[in-house]
Short mmCIF file of N, CA, C and O in Angstrom, two decimals:
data_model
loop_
_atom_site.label_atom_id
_atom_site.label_comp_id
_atom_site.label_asym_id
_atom_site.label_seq_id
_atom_site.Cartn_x
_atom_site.Cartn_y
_atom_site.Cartn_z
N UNK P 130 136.07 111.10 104.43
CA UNK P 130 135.55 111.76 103.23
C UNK P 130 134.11 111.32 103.01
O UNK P 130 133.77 110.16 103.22
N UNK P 131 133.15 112.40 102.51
CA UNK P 131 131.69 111.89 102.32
C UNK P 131 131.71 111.09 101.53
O UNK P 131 132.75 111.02 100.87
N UNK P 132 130.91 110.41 101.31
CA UNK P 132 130.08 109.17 99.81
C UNK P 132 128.68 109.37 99.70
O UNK P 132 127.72 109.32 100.47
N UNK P 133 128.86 109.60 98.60
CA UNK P 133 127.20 110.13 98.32
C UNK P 133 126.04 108.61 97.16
O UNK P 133 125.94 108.65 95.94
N UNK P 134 125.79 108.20 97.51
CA UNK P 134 125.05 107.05 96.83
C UNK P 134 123.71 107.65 96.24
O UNK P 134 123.04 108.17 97.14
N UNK P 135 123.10 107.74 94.91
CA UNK P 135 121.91 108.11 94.37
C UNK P 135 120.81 106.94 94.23
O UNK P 135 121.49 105.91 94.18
N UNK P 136 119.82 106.68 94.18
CA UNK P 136 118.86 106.33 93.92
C UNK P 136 117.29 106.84 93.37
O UNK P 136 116.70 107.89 93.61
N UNK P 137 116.91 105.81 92.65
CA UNK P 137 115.16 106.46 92.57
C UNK P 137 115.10 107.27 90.88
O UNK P 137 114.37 108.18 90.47
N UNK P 138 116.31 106.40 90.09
CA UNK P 138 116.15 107.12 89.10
C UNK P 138 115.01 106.14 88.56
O UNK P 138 114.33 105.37 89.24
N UNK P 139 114.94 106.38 86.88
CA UNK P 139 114.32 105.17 86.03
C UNK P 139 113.74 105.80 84.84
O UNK P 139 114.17 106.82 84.30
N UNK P 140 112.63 105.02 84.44
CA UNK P 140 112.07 105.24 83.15
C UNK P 140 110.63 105.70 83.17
O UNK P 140 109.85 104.89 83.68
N UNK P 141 110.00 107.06 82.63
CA UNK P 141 108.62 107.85 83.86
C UNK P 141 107.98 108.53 81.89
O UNK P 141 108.58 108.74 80.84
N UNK P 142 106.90 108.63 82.23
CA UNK P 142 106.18 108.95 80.82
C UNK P 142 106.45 110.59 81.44
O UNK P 142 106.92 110.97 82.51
N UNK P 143 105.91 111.35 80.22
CA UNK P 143 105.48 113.00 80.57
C UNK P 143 104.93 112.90 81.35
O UNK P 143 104.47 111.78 81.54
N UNK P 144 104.62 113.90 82.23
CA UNK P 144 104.01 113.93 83.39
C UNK P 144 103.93 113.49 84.38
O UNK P 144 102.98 113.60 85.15
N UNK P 145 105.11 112.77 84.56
CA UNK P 145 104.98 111.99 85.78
C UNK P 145 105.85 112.37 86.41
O UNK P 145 106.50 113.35 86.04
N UNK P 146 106.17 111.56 87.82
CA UNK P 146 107.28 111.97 89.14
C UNK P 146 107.71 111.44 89.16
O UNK P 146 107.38 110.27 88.96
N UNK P 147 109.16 111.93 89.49
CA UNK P 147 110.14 111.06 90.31
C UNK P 147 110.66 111.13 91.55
O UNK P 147 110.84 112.35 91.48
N UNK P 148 111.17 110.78 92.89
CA UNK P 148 112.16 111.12 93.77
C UNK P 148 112.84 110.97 94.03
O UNK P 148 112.85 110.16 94.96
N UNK P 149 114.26 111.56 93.55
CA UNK P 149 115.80 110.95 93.76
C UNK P 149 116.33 110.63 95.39
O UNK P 149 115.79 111.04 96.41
N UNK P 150 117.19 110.04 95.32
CA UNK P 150 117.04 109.99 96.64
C UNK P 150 119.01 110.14 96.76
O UNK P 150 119.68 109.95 95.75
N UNK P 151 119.74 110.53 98.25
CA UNK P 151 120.99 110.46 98.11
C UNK P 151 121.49 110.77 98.96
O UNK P 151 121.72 111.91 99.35
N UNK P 152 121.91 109.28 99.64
CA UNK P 152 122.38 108.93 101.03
C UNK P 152 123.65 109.29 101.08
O UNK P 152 124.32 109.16 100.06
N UNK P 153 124.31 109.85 102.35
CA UNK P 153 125.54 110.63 102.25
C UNK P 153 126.21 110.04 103.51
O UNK P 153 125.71 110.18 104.63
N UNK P 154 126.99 109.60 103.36
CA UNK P 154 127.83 108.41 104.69
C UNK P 154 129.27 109.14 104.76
O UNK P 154 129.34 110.18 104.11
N UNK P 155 130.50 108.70 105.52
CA UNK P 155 131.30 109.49 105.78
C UNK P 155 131.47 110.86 106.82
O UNK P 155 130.73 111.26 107.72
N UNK P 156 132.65 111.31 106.35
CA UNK P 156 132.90 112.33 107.21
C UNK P 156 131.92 113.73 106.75
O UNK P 156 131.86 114.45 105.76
N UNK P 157 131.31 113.66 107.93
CA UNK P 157 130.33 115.10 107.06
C UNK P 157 130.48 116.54 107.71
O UNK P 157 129.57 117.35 107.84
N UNK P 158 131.99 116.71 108.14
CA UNK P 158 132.70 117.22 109.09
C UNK P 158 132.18 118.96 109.22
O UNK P 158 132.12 119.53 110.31
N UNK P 159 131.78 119.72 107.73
CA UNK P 159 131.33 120.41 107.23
C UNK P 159 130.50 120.83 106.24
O UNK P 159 130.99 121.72 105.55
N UNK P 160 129.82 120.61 106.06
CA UNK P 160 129.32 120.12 104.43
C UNK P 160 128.26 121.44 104.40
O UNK P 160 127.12 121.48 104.88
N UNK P 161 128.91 122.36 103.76
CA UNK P 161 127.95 123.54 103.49
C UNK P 161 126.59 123.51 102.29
O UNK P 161 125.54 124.04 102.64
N UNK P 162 126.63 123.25 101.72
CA UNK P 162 125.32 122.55 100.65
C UNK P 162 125.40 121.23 99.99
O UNK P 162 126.25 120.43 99.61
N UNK P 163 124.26 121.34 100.02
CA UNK P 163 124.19 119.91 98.90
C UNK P 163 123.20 120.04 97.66
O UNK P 163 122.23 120.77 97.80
N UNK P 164 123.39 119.34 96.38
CA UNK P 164 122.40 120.06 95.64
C UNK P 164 122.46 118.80 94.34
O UNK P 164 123.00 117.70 94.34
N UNK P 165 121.94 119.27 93.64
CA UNK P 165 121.91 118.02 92.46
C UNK P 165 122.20 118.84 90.96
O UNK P 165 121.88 119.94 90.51
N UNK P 166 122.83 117.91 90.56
CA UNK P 166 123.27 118.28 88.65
C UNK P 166 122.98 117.57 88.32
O UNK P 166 122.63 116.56 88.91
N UNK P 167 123.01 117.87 86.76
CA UNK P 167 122.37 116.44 85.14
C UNK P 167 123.07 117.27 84.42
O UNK P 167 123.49 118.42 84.46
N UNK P 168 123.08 116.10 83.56
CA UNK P 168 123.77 116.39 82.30
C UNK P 168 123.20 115.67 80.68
O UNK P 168 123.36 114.46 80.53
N UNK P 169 122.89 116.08 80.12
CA UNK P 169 122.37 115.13 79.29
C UNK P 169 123.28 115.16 77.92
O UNK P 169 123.99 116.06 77.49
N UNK P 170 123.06 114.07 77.50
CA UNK P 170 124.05 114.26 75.92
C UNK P 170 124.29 114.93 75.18
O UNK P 170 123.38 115.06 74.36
N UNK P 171 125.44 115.71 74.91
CA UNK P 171 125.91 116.75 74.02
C UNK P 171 125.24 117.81 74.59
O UNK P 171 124.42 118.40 73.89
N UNK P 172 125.44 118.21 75.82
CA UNK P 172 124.43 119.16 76.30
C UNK P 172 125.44 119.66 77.68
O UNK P 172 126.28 118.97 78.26
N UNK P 173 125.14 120.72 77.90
CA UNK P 173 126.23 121.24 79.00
C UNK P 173 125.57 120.64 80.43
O UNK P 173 124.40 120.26 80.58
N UNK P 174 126.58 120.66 81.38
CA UNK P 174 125.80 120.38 82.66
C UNK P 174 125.09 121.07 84.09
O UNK P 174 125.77 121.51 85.02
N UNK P 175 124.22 121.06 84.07
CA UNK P 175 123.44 122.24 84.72
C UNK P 175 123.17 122.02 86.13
O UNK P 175 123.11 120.82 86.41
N UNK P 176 123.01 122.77 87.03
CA UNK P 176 122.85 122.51 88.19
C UNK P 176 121.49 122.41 88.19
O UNK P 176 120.86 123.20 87.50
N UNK P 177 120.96 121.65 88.78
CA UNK P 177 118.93 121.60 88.99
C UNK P 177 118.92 122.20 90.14
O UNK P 177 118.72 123.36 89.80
N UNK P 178 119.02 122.19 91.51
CA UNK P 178 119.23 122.77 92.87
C UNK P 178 119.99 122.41 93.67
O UNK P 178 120.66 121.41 93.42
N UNK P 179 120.15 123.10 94.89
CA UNK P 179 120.73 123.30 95.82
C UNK P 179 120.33 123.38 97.04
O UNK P 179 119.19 123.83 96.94
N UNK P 180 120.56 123.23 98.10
CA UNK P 180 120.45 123.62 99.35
C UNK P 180 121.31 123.61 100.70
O UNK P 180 122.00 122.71 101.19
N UNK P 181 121.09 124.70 101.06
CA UNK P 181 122.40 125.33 102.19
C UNK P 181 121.91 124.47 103.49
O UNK P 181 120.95 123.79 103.87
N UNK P 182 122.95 124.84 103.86
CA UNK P 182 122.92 124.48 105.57
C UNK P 182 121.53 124.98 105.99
O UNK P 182 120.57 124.24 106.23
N UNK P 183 121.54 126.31 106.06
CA UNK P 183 120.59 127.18 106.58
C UNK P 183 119.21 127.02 106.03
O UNK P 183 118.25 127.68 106.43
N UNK P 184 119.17 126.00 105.01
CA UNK P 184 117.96 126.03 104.19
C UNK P 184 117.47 126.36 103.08
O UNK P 184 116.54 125.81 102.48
N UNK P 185 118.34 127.66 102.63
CA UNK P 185 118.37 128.26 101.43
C UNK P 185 118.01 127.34 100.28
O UNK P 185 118.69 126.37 99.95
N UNK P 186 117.02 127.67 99.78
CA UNK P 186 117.43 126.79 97.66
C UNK P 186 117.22 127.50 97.12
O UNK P 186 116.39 128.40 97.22
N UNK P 187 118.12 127.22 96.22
CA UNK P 187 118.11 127.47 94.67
C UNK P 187 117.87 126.77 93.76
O UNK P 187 118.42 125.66 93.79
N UNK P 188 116.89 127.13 92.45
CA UNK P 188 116.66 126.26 91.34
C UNK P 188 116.86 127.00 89.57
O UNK P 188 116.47 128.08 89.12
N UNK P 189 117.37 126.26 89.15
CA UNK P 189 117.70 126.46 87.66
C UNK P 189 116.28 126.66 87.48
O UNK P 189 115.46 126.00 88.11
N UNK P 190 115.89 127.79 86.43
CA UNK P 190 114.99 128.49 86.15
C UNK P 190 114.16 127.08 85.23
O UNK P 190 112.93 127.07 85.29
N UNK P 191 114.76 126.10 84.51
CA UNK P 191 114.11 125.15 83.79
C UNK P 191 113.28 124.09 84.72
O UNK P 191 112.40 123.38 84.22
N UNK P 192 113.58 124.05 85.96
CA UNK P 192 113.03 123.16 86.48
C UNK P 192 111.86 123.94 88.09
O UNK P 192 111.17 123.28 88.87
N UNK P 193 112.09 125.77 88.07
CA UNK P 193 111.44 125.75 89.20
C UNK P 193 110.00 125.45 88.93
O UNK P 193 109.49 125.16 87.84
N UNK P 194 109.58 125.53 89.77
CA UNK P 194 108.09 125.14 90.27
C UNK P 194 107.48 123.75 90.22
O UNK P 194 106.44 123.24 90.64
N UNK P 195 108.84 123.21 89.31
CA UNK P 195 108.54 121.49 89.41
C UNK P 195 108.93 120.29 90.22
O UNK P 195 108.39 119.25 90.60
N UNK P 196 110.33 120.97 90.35
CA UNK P 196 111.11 120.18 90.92
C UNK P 196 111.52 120.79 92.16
O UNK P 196 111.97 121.94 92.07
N UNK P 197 111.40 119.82 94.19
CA UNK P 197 112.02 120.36 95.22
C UNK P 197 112.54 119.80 95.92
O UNK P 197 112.25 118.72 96.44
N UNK P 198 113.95 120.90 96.13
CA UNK P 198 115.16 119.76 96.62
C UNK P 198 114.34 119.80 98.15
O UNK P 198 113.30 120.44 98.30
N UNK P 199 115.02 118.96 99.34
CA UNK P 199 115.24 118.79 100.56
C UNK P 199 116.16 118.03 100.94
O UNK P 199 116.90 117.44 100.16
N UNK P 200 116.25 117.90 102.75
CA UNK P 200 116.95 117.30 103.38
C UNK P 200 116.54 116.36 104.43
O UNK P 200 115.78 116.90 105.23
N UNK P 201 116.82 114.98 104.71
CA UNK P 201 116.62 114.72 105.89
C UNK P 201 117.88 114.60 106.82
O UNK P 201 118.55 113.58 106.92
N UNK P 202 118.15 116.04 107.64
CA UNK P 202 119.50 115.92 108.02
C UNK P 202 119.49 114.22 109.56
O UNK P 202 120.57 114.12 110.14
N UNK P 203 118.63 113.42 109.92
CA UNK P 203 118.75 112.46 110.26
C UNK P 203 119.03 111.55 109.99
O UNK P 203 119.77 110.73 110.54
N UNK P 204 118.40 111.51 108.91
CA UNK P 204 118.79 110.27 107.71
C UNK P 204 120.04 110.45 106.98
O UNK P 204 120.39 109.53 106.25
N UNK P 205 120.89 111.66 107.08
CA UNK P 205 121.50 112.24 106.22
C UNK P 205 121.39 111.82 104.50
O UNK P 205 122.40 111.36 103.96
N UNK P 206 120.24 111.99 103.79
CA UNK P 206 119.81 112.29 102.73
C UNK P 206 119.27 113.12 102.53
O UNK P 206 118.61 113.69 103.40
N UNK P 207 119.35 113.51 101.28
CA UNK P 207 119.42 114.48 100.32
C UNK P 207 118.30 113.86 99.43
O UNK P 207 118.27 112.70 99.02
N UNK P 208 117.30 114.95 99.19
CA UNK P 208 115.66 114.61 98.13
C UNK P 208 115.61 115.72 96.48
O UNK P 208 115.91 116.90 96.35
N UNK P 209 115.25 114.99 95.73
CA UNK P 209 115.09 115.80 94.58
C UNK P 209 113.46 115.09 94.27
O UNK P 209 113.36 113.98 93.76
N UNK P 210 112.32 115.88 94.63
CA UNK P 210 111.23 115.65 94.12
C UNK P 210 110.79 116.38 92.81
O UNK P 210 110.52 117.57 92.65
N UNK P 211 110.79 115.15 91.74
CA UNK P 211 110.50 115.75 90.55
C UNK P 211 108.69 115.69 90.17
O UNK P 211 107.83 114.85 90.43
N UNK P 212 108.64 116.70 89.61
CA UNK P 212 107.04 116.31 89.08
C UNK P 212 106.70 117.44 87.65
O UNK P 212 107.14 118.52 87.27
N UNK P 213 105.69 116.47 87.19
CA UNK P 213 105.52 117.38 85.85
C UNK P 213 106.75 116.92 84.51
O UNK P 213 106.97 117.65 83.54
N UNK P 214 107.36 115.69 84.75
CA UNK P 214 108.42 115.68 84.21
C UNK P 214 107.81 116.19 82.34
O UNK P 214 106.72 116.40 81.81
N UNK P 215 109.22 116.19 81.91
CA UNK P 215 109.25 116.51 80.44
C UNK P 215 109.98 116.03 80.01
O UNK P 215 110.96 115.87 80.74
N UNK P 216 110.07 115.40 78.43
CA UNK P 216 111.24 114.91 78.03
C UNK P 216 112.86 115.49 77.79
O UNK P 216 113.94 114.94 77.60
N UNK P 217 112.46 116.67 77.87
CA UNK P 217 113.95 118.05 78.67
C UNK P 217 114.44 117.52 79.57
O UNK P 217 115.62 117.83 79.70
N UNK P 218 113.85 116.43 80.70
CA UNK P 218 114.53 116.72 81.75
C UNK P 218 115.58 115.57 81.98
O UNK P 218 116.50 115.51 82.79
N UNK P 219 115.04 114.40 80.74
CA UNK P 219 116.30 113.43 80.42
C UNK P 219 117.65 113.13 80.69
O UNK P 219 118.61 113.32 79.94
N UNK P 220 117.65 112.70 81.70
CA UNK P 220 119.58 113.11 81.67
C UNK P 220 120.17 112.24 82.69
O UNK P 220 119.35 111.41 83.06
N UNK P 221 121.59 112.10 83.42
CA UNK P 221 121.91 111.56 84.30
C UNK P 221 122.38 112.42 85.51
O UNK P 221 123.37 113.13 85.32
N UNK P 222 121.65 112.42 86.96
CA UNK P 222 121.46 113.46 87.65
C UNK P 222 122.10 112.77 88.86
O UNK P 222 121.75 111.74 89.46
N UNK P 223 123.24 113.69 89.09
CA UNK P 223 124.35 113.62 90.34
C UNK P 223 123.95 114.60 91.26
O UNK P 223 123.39 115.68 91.13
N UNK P 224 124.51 113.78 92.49
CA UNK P 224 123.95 114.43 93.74
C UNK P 224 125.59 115.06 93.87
O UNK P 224 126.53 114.40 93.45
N UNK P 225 125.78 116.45 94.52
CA UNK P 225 126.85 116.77 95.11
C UNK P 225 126.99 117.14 96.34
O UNK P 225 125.83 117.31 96.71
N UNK P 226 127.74 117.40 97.31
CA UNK P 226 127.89 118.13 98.48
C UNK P 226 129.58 118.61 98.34
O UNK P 226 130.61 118.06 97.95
N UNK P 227 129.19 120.12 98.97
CA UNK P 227 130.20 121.05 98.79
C UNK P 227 130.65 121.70 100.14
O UNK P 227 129.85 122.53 100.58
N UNK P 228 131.75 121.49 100.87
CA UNK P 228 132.10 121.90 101.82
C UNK P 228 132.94 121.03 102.61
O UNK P 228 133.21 120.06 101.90
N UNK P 229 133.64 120.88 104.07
CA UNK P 229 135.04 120.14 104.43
C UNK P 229 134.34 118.91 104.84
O UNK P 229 133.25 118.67 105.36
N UNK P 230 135.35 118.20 104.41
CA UNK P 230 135.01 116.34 104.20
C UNK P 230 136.38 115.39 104.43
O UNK P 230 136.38 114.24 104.00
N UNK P 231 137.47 115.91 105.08
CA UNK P 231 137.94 116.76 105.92
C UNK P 231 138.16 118.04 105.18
O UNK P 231 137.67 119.11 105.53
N UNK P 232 138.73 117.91 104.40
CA UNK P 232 139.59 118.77 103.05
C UNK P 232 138.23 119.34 102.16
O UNK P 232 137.31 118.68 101.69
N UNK P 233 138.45 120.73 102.12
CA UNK P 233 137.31 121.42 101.44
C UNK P 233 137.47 121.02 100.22
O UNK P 233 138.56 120.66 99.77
N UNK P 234 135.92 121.04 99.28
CA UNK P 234 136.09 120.14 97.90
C UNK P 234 134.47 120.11 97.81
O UNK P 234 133.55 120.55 98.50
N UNK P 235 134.60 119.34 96.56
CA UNK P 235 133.15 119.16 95.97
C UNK P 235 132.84 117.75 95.83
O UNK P 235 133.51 117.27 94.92
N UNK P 236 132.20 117.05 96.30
CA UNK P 236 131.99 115.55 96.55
C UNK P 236 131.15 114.89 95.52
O UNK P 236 130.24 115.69 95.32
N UNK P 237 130.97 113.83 94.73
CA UNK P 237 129.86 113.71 93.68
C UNK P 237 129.52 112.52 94.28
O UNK P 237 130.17 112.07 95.23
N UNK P 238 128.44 111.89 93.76
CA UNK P 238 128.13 111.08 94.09
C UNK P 238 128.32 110.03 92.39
O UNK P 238 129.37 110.18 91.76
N UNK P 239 127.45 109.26 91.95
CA UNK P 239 128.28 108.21 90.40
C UNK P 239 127.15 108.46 89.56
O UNK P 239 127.20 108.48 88.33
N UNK P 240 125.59 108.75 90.66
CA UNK P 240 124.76 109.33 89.23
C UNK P 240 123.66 108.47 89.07
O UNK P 240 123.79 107.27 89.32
N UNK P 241 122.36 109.04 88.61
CA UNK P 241 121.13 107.98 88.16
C UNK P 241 120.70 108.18 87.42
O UNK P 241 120.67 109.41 87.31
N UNK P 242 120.15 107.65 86.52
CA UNK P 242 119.47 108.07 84.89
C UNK P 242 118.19 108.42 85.27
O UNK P 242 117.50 108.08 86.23
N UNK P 243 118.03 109.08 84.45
CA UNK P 243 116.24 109.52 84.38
C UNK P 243 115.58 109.71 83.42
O UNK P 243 115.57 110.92 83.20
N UNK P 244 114.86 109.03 82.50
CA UNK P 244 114.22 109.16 81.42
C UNK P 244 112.73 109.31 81.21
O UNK P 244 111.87 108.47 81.49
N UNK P 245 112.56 110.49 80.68
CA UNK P 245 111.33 111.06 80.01
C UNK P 245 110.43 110.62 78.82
O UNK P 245 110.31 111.44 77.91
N UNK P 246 109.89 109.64 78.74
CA UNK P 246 109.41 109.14 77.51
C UNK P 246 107.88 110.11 76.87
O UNK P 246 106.78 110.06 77.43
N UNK P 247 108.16 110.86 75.74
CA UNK P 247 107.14 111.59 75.06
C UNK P 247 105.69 110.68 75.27
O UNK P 247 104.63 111.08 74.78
#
């Protein structure tokens, strides 16, 4: 089964960057995307992006042009380059991968904080 470990969260003024980072160990037998969510308090949980096998991304309309996922399929990690942050973007941001691990499923990883200070 995959394990997904996050890193590279922390504490970043407006405007600044971050790069999540999210090492993926295990069986990676299939793993059709991988992509990242947050959630912030009393607040629903949103997907930030995605990315397919093939390359494909997708981004929640709140974060495009700021934020870009990638892959290093060698390293097998998974990148969320943030920039431009805002205090919106506050939250605790899980890495997922979706696809057979042996057993098809949605894999999370435990999560990194990220805070936006005005």
């Amino acid at each position: 089964q995959v394990q997904l470990v996050e890193s590279g969260g922390g504490l970043v003024q407006a405007g600044g960057s971050l790069r999540l980072s999210c090492a993926a160990s295990g069986s990676l037998f299939s793993i059709n995307a991988l992509g990242w969510y947050r959630q912030a308090p009393g607040k629903q949980r949103e997907r930030v992006a995605l990315i397919t096998n093939s390359g494909r991304t997708n981004y929640a309309d709140s974060v495009k042009g700021r934020f870009t996922i990638s892959r290093d399929n060698a390293k097998n990690t998974l990148y969320l380059q943030m920039n431009s942050l805002k205090p919106e973007d506050t939250a605790a941001y899980k890495c997922y991968a979706e696809g057979y691990s042996p057993n098809y499923g949605i894999y999370w990883g435990r999560g990194t904080q990220v805070t936006v200070s005005s």
